[in-house]
mmCIF file of C-alpha atoms and ligand atoms in Angstrom:
data_model
loop_
_atom_site.group_PDB
_atom_site.id
_atom_site.type_symbol
_atom_site.label_atom_id
_atom_site.label_comp_id
_atom_site.label_asym_id
_atom_site.label_seq_id
_atom_site.Cartn_x
_atom_site.Cartn_y
_atom_site.Cartn_z
ATOM 1 C CA UNK F 1 -0.305 0.005 -0.092
ATOM 2 C CA UNK F 2 1.271 3.405 -0.563
ATOM 3 C CA UNK F 3 0.520 6.566 1.519
ATOM 4 C CA UNK F 4 1.142 10.232 1.548
ATOM 5 C CA UNK F 5 2.229 10.852 4.985
ATOM 6 C CA UNK F 6 3.685 7.496 6.236
ATOM 7 C CA UNK F 7 5.895 4.813 5.029
ATOM 8 C CA UNK F 8 5.073 1.407 6.453
ATOM 9 C CA UNK F 9 6.827 -1.713 5.818
ATOM 10 C CA UNK F 10 7.008 -5.616 6.981
ATOM 11 C CA UNK F 11 10.127 -7.451 7.650
ATOM 12 C CA UNK F 12 10.482 -10.707 9.774
ATOM 13 C CA UNK F 13 7.207 -10.246 11.388
ATOM 14 C CA UNK F 14 7.694 -6.780 12.112
ATOM 15 C CA UNK F 15 5.587 -4.040 10.472
ATOM 16 C CA UNK F 16 7.514 -0.614 10.998
ATOM 17 C CA UNK F 17 4.944 2.143 10.529
ATOM 18 C CA UNK F 18 7.332 5.942 10.282
ATOM 19 C CA UNK F 19 5.381 9.082 9.822
ATOM 20 C CA UNK F 20 6.929 10.518 7.154
ATOM 21 C CA UNK F 21 6.506 14.612 7.331
ATOM 22 C CA UNK F 22 9.493 15.429 9.065
ATOM 23 C CA UNK F 23 9.393 18.904 7.452
ATOM 24 C CA UNK F 24 6.396 19.720 9.915
ATOM 25 C CA UNK F 25 8.143 17.674 12.795
ATOM 26 C CA UNK F 26 5.524 14.611 11.803
ATOM 27 C CA UNK F 27 2.637 16.955 13.185
ATOM 28 C CA UNK F 28 -0.756 14.847 12.383
ATOM 29 C CA UNK F 29 -2.959 16.374 10.011
ATOM 30 C CA UNK F 30 -6.412 14.530 9.020
ATOM 31 C CA UNK F 31 -5.000 12.556 6.483
ATOM 32 C CA UNK F 32 -1.866 10.981 8.757
ATOM 33 C CA UNK F 33 -4.398 10.106 10.998
ATOM 34 C CA UNK F 34 -6.244 8.460 8.271
ATOM 35 C CA UNK F 35 -3.257 7.058 6.671
ATOM 36 C CA UNK F 36 -2.469 5.167 10.348
ATOM 37 C CA UNK F 37 -5.471 4.166 10.541
ATOM 38 C CA UNK F 38 -5.367 1.910 7.688
ATOM 39 C CA UNK F 39 -1.935 1.035 8.071
ATOM 40 C CA UNK F 40 -2.198 -0.531 11.521
ATOM 41 C CA UNK F 41 -5.775 -1.983 10.661
ATOM 42 C CA UNK F 42 -3.432 -3.704 7.670
ATOM 43 C CA UNK F 43 -0.641 -4.569 9.905
ATOM 44 C CA UNK F 44 -3.508 -5.799 12.354
ATOM 45 C CA UNK F 45 -4.794 -8.077 9.717
ATOM 46 C CA UNK F 46 -1.612 -9.158 8.159
ATOM 47 C CA UNK F 47 -1.143 -12.647 9.475
ATOM 48 C CA UNK F 48 2.951 -12.402 8.954
ATOM 49 C CA UNK F 49 2.758 -9.275 11.101
ATOM 50 C CA UNK F 50 3.417 -9.905 14.810
ATOM 51 C CA UNK F 51 4.582 -6.724 16.323
ATOM 52 C CA UNK F 52 4.116 -3.058 15.026
ATOM 53 C CA UNK F 53 6.508 -0.371 15.751
ATOM 54 C CA UNK F 54 5.758 3.518 15.051
ATOM 55 C CA UNK F 55 8.109 5.915 14.924
ATOM 56 C CA UNK F 56 8.775 9.172 12.806
ATOM 57 C CA UNK F 57 11.098 10.331 10.262
ATOM 58 C CA UNK F 58 14.034 12.460 10.781
ATOM 59 C CA UNK F 59 16.054 12.764 13.779
ATOM 60 C CA UNK F 60 13.986 15.388 15.886
ATOM 61 C CA UNK F 61 10.887 14.355 15.872
ATOM 62 C CA UNK F 62 8.309 11.040 16.906
ATOM 63 C CA UNK F 63 5.486 13.786 16.585
ATOM 64 C CA UNK F 64 5.145 17.334 17.359
ATOM 65 C CA UNK F 65 1.394 17.307 18.007
ATOM 66 C CA UNK F 66 -1.658 17.423 15.979
ATOM 67 C CA UNK F 67 -1.439 20.170 13.319
ATOM 68 C CA UNK F 68 -1.965 23.188 14.565
ATOM 69 C CA UNK F 69 -2.843 24.687 11.233
ATOM 70 C CA UNK F 70 -5.772 22.402 10.719
ATOM 71 C CA UNK F 71 -7.695 23.113 13.818
ATOM 72 C CA UNK F 72 -7.121 27.216 14.463
ATOM 73 C CA UNK F 73 -10.185 28.026 13.463
ATOM 74 C CA UNK F 74 -12.467 25.784 14.746
ATOM 75 C CA UNK F 75 -15.790 26.047 16.826
ATOM 76 C CA UNK F 76 -17.060 23.894 19.403
ATOM 77 C CA UNK F 77 -18.699 21.583 17.693
ATOM 78 C CA UNK F 78 -15.988 21.248 15.379
ATOM 79 C CA UNK F 79 -13.336 20.717 17.990
ATOM 80 C CA UNK F 80 -15.769 17.888 19.573
ATOM 81 C CA UNK F 81 -15.680 15.957 16.316
ATOM 82 C CA UNK F 82 -12.411 16.095 15.854
ATOM 83 C CA UNK F 83 -11.049 14.599 19.305
ATOM 84 C CA UNK F 84 -14.152 12.368 18.952
ATOM 85 C CA UNK F 85 -12.982 11.075 15.380
ATOM 86 C CA UNK F 86 -9.345 10.964 16.278
ATOM 87 C CA UNK F 87 -9.725 8.934 19.414
ATOM 88 C CA UNK F 88 -12.075 6.313 17.645
ATOM 89 C CA UNK F 89 -9.606 6.077 14.339
ATOM 90 C CA UNK F 90 -6.360 6.065 15.753
ATOM 91 C CA UNK F 91 -5.714 6.780 19.810
ATOM 92 C CA UNK F 92 -8.471 4.293 20.829
ATOM 93 C CA UNK F 93 -7.767 1.599 17.606
ATOM 94 C CA UNK F 94 -4.117 1.495 18.709
ATOM 95 C CA UNK F 95 -4.418 0.725 22.180
ATOM 96 C CA UNK F 96 -7.159 -2.051 21.314
ATOM 97 C CA UNK F 97 -5.045 -3.749 18.582
ATOM 98 C CA UNK F 98 -4.508 -7.536 19.111
ATOM 99 C CA UNK F 99 -0.813 -7.232 17.356
ATOM 100 C CA UNK F 100 1.514 -5.581 19.905
ATOM 101 C CA UNK F 101 2.421 -2.205 19.110
ATOM 102 C CA UNK F 102 5.608 -0.147 20.370
ATOM 103 C CA UNK F 103 6.317 3.158 20.015
ATOM 104 C CA UNK F 104 10.165 4.374 19.250
ATOM 105 C CA UNK F 105 9.819 7.341 20.302
ATOM 106 C CA UNK F 106 12.943 9.546 18.295
ATOM 107 C CA UNK F 107 13.022 12.793 19.298
ATOM 108 C CA UNK F 108 10.037 15.593 20.264
ATOM 109 C CA UNK F 109 6.450 13.816 21.228
ATOM 110 C CA UNK F 110 4.404 16.072 21.920
ATOM 111 C CA UNK F 111 0.522 16.722 22.640
ATOM 112 C CA UNK F 112 -1.325 13.970 20.052
ATOM 113 C CA UNK F 113 2.725 12.857 19.484
ATOM 114 C CA UNK F 114 2.650 11.912 23.040
ATOM 115 C CA UNK F 115 -0.907 10.637 23.384
ATOM 116 C CA UNK F 116 0.031 8.227 20.159
ATOM 117 C CA UNK F 117 3.055 7.090 22.268
ATOM 118 C CA UNK F 118 0.902 6.608 24.980
ATOM 119 C CA UNK F 119 -1.923 4.737 22.975
ATOM 120 C CA UNK F 120 0.703 1.823 21.837
ATOM 121 C CA UNK F 121 1.351 -1.022 24.235
ATOM 122 C CA UNK F 122 4.699 0.246 25.542
ATOM 123 C CA UNK F 123 7.633 3.011 24.454
ATOM 124 C CA UNK F 124 11.146 2.927 24.186
ATOM 125 C CA UNK F 125 12.853 6.700 23.649
ATOM 126 C CA UNK F 126 15.918 7.834 22.077
ATOM 127 C CA UNK F 127 18.200 10.200 24.612
ATOM 128 C CA UNK F 128 17.053 13.081 22.375
ATOM 129 C CA UNK F 129 13.351 12.249 23.229
ATOM 130 C CA UNK F 130 11.383 15.299 24.787
ATOM 131 C CA UNK F 131 7.925 14.263 26.154
ATOM 132 C CA UNK F 132 5.264 16.741 26.967
ATOM 133 C CA UNK F 133 1.498 17.579 26.773
ATOM 134 C CA UNK F 134 1.708 21.213 25.894
ATOM 135 C CA UNK F 135 -2.212 21.704 24.796
ATOM 136 C CA UNK F 136 -2.715 24.312 27.518
ATOM 137 C CA UNK F 137 0.005 26.886 26.337
ATOM 138 C CA UNK F 138 -2.152 27.104 23.123
ATOM 139 C CA UNK F 139 -5.848 27.396 25.029
ATOM 140 C CA UNK F 140 -6.892 23.620 24.666
ATOM 141 C CA UNK F 141 -6.572 20.513 26.383
ATOM 142 C CA UNK F 142 -5.322 16.804 25.259
ATOM 143 C CA UNK F 143 -7.757 15.687 23.324
ATOM 144 C CA UNK F 144 -6.662 12.208 21.882
ATOM 145 C CA UNK F 145 -6.686 10.801 25.384
ATOM 146 C CA UNK F 146 -3.763 12.521 26.794
ATOM 147 C CA UNK F 147 -5.978 13.307 29.995
ATOM 148 C CA UNK F 148 -6.555 9.686 30.652
ATOM 149 C CA UNK F 149 -3.579 7.449 29.442
ATOM 150 C CA UNK F 150 -0.935 10.198 31.012
ATOM 151 C CA UNK F 151 -2.219 9.950 34.632
ATOM 152 C CA UNK F 152 -2.235 5.713 34.320
ATOM 153 C CA UNK F 153 1.073 5.676 32.985
ATOM 154 C CA UNK F 154 2.833 8.024 35.332
ATOM 155 C CA UNK F 155 0.421 8.846 38.277
ATOM 156 C CA UNK F 156 -2.235 11.803 38.915
ATOM 157 C CA UNK F 157 0.166 14.335 40.536
ATOM 158 C CA UNK F 158 2.760 14.077 37.792
ATOM 159 C CA UNK F 159 0.080 14.239 34.810
ATOM 160 C CA UNK F 160 -1.684 17.066 36.476
ATOM 161 C CA UNK F 161 2.091 18.991 36.789
ATOM 162 C CA UNK F 162 3.037 18.186 33.388
ATOM 163 C CA UNK F 163 -0.457 19.147 31.638
ATOM 164 C CA UNK F 164 -0.581 22.273 33.956
ATOM 165 C CA UNK F 165 2.963 23.659 33.185
ATOM 166 C CA UNK F 166 2.498 22.462 29.541
ATOM 167 C CA UNK F 167 5.917 21.880 30.079
ATOM 168 C CA UNK F 168 8.332 18.817 28.154
ATOM 169 C CA UNK F 169 10.517 15.988 30.239
ATOM 170 C CA UNK F 170 13.373 14.507 28.759
ATOM 171 C CA UNK F 171 14.087 10.967 28.250
ATOM 172 C CA UNK F 172 15.129 9.967 31.655
ATOM 173 C CA UNK F 173 12.994 11.696 33.583
ATOM 174 C CA UNK F 174 10.288 9.632 31.191
ATOM 175 C CA UNK F 175 12.180 6.783 32.396
ATOM 176 C CA UNK F 176 12.377 7.647 36.041
ATOM 177 C CA UNK F 177 8.336 8.110 35.478
ATOM 178 C CA UNK F 178 7.746 4.846 33.711
ATOM 179 C CA UNK F 179 6.560 6.651 30.957
ATOM 180 C CA UNK F 180 9.451 4.787 28.684
ATOM 181 C CA UNK F 181 10.221 1.412 29.519
ATOM 182 C CA UNK F 182 14.030 2.220 28.051
ATOM 183 C CA UNK F 183 16.208 4.897 27.179
ATOM 184 C CA UNK F 184 19.086 4.307 24.366
ATOM 185 C CA UNK F 185 20.852 6.187 21.569
ATOM 186 C CA UNK F 186 18.976 7.550 18.064
ATOM 187 C CA UNK F 187 21.180 4.923 16.321
ATOM 188 C CA UNK F 188 20.298 1.745 18.914
ATOM 189 C CA UNK F 189 16.834 2.887 19.094
ATOM 190 C CA UNK F 190 14.952 0.998 16.348
ATOM 191 C CA UNK F 191 17.657 -2.188 16.784
ATOM 192 C CA UNK F 192 16.961 -2.147 20.574
ATOM 193 C CA UNK F 193 12.626 -1.798 19.468
ATOM 194 C CA UNK F 194 13.326 -4.945 16.714
ATOM 195 C CA UNK F 195 15.023 -7.019 19.739
ATOM 196 C CA UNK F 196 11.990 -6.802 21.874
ATOM 197 C CA UNK F 197 9.886 -7.356 18.867
ATOM 198 C CA UNK F 198 11.913 -10.710 17.786
ATOM 199 C CA UNK F 199 11.142 -11.656 21.332
ATOM 200 C CA UNK F 200 8.025 -11.239 21.839
ATOM 201 C CA UNK F 201 7.319 -12.896 18.089
ATOM 202 C CA UNK F 202 8.345 -16.178 19.693
ATOM 203 C CA UNK F 203 5.413 -16.593 21.812
ATOM 204 C CA UNK F 204 1.986 -17.232 21.606
ATOM 205 C CA UNK F 205 0.280 -14.572 19.093
ATOM 206 C CA UNK F 206 -2.945 -15.527 20.449
ATOM 207 C CA UNK F 207 -2.141 -15.441 24.451
ATOM 208 C CA UNK F 208 -0.521 -12.259 23.445
ATOM 209 C CA UNK F 209 -3.426 -10.844 22.166
ATOM 210 C CA UNK F 210 -5.857 -12.557 25.365
ATOM 211 C CA UNK F 211 -3.497 -10.487 27.417
ATOM 212 C CA UNK F 212 -3.713 -7.303 26.003
ATOM 213 C CA UNK F 213 -7.464 -7.455 26.235
ATOM 214 C CA UNK F 214 -7.204 -8.794 29.966
ATOM 215 C CA UNK F 215 -4.616 -5.698 30.352
ATOM 216 C CA UNK F 216 -6.933 -2.968 28.753
ATOM 217 C CA UNK F 217 -9.599 -4.412 30.580
ATOM 218 C CA UNK F 218 -8.209 -2.690 33.709
ATOM 219 C CA UNK F 219 -8.444 0.697 32.196
ATOM 220 C CA UNK F 220 -12.079 0.320 31.114
ATOM 221 C CA UNK F 221 -14.747 1.804 33.140
ATOM 222 C CA UNK F 222 -17.678 -0.694 34.301
ATOM 223 C CA UNK F 223 -15.769 -3.684 32.920
ATOM 224 C CA UNK F 224 -14.457 -6.044 35.769
ATOM 225 C CA UNK F 225 -10.840 -6.868 34.200
ATOM 226 C CA UNK F 226 -10.461 -10.031 37.025
ATOM 227 C CA UNK F 227 -13.648 -11.304 35.313
ATOM 228 C CA UNK F 228 -12.309 -10.518 31.614
ATOM 229 C CA UNK F 229 -8.807 -12.268 32.805
ATOM 230 C CA UNK F 230 -10.695 -15.579 33.598
ATOM 231 C CA UNK F 231 -12.768 -15.759 30.320
ATOM 232 C CA UNK F 232 -9.729 -14.658 28.341
ATOM 233 C CA UNK F 233 -7.417 -17.575 30.557
ATOM 234 C CA UNK F 234 -10.094 -19.710 30.065
ATOM 235 C CA UNK F 235 -10.273 -19.323 26.002
ATOM 236 C CA UNK F 236 -6.639 -19.700 25.671
ATOM 237 C CA UNK F 237 -7.023 -23.850 26.523
ATOM 238 C CA UNK F 238 -9.116 -23.991 23.477
ATOM 239 C CA UNK F 239 -6.380 -22.792 21.445
ATOM 240 C CA UNK F 240 -3.978 -24.714 19.133
ATOM 241 C CA UNK F 241 -1.231 -22.447 20.524
ATOM 242 C CA UNK F 242 -2.153 -24.047 23.684
ATOM 243 C CA UNK F 243 -1.667 -27.187 23.019
ATOM 244 C CA UNK F 244 1.746 -26.604 21.217
ATOM 245 C CA UNK F 245 2.917 -24.646 23.959
ATOM 246 C CA UNK F 246 2.243 -27.259 26.513
ATOM 247 C CA UNK F 247 2.989 -29.941 24.686
ATOM 248 C CA UNK F 248 6.519 -28.554 23.586
ATOM 249 C CA UNK F 249 7.549 -27.659 27.305
ATOM 250 C CA UNK F 250 6.574 -31.368 27.822
ATOM 251 C CA UNK F 251 8.809 -32.951 25.087
ATOM 252 C CA UNK F 252 11.571 -30.337 25.924
ATOM 253 C CA UNK F 253 11.448 -28.619 22.862
ATOM 254 C CA UNK F 254 10.630 -24.769 21.438
ATOM 255 C CA UNK F 255 7.295 -24.068 20.589
ATOM 256 C CA UNK F 256 6.411 -23.223 17.309
ATOM 257 C CA UNK F 257 3.128 -21.886 17.875
ATOM 258 C CA UNK F 258 0.384 -22.013 14.743
ATOM 259 C CA UNK F 259 -0.984 -18.844 15.973
ATOM 260 C CA UNK F 260 -4.703 -19.755 16.373
HETATM 261 N N1 COA A 301 1.415 21.605 13.807
HETATM 262 C C1 COA A 301 1.565 21.866 12.948
HETATM 263 N N2 COA A 301 2.851 22.291 12.394
HETATM 264 C C2 COA A 301 3.991 22.205 13.534
HETATM 265 C C3 COA A 301 3.492 21.530 14.251
HETATM 266 C C4 COA A 301 2.153 21.183 15.038
HETATM 267 N N3 COA A 301 2.085 20.738 15.791
HETATM 268 N N4 COA A 301 4.659 21.542 15.347
HETATM 269 C C5 COA A 301 5.760 21.908 14.007
HETATM 270 N N5 COA A 301 5.388 22.324 13.514
HETATM 271 C C6 COA A 301 5.933 23.274 11.897
HETATM 272 C C7 COA A 301 6.567 24.119 12.515
HETATM 273 O O1 COA A 301 5.097 25.305 12.394
HETATM 274 C C8 COA A 301 7.685 24.539 11.266
HETATM 275 O O2 COA A 301 6.906 24.616 10.277
HETATM 276 P P1 COA A 301 7.648 25.673 9.201
HETATM 277 O O3 COA A 301 8.909 25.167 8.641
HETATM 278 O O4 COA A 301 6.492 25.657 7.849
HETATM 279 O O5 COA A 301 7.095 27.329 9.728
HETATM 280 C C9 COA A 301 8.247 22.969 11.429
HETATM 281 O O6 COA A 301 7.056 22.156 11.535
HETATM 282 C C10 COA A 301 9.522 23.186 12.228
HETATM 283 O O7 COA A 301 8.985 23.276 13.426
HETATM 284 P P2 COA A 301 9.535 24.786 14.118
HETATM 285 O O8 COA A 301 8.757 25.391 15.105
HETATM 286 O O9 COA A 301 10.744 25.734 13.226
HETATM 287 O O10 COA A 301 10.837 23.712 15.176
HETATM 288 P P3 COA A 301 11.724 23.887 16.532
HETATM 289 O O11 COA A 301 12.647 23.343 16.532
HETATM 290 O O12 COA A 301 11.955 25.978 16.373
HETATM 291 O O13 COA A 301 10.550 23.721 17.578
HETATM 292 C C11 COA A 301 8.972 22.360 18.689
HETATM 293 C C12 COA A 301 10.150 22.486 17.724
HETATM 294 C C13 COA A 301 8.507 21.019 19.032
HETATM 295 C C14 COA A 301 9.561 22.953 20.124
HETATM 296 C C15 COA A 301 7.862 23.384 18.117
HETATM 297 O O14 COA A 301 7.590 23.258 16.673
HETATM 298 C C16 COA A 301 6.801 23.375 18.779
HETATM 299 O O15 COA A 301 6.538 23.932 19.646
HETATM 300 N N6 COA A 301 5.802 22.656 18.163
HETATM 301 C C17 COA A 301 4.403 22.689 18.436
HETATM 302 C C18 COA A 301 4.234 21.864 19.992
HETATM 303 C C19 COA A 301 2.471 21.720 20.249
HETATM 304 O O16 COA A 301 1.958 22.810 20.723
HETATM 305 N N7 COA A 301 1.719 20.174 20.187
HETATM 306 C C20 COA A 301 1.014 20.221 20.556
HETATM 307 C C21 COA A 301 -0.346 20.825 19.398
HETATM 308 S S1 COA A 301 -1.985 20.310 20.136
#
């Protein structure tokens, strides 16, 4: 598939989606959000893709936010629609994918950029990364899930401070907050993400998808995550991956999961 604003490539079971508007620091305009939706959807339905990595092109930015030029003249109704549509097409969509998504944060991750990184299942950053939700400096608040996912990841007090100050934190502070799992050099960022992805790929894709659903259930209103876990755990017993995983263990060999 070809896109105007992103590049999506599959290699050895890993689909890397690169946001490719480096002149605009990979800011998310409407078309980019639509293309990201299509690329994530395609990768999630691609039997060869075991892990998705999302990153930004260039050495300066992962994503410097939603494209401010597109919404500067919006009214209340258009603003509401912008957030609702974006959450549906990209941010909630990514969080609920069956395929693991790693955000490789290679520079500025601001506003919608940090929100996209937070919608991914976990994050790895390069040492030049700067992360923040600067929306209140523009007279708005985060609208792509930032007010919800940031406190989930770093705690309420830190999220309040980050959002109220509109400030940026560096990669090491993000690491100490638990906002990113690892910090490495820019050169090593994709290789490290690929190494983690390769480790994930050796496990049962069916079980991993079930684990994503169970973990996400912990953060959904009105859903009892423990009940979801019981259901998902039980369902694993009906899969070929479970049969292969347990048989391989008992036969003292490595499992070769069929992925169903
Ligand atoms: N939306 C639209 N365009 C953006 C953008 C955004 N969120 N972030 C950066 N750009 C554009 C700039 O307008 C500039 O375009 P131009 O060359 O046509 O003028 C280009 O990307 C380069 O950005 P620039 O500001 O010149 O780079 P810098 O190194 O001086 O500053 C930032 C980098 C990230 C600090 C700065 O670009 C910034 O503050 N961006 C907005 C961050 C933000 O508020 N995001 C939340 C949006 S809700």
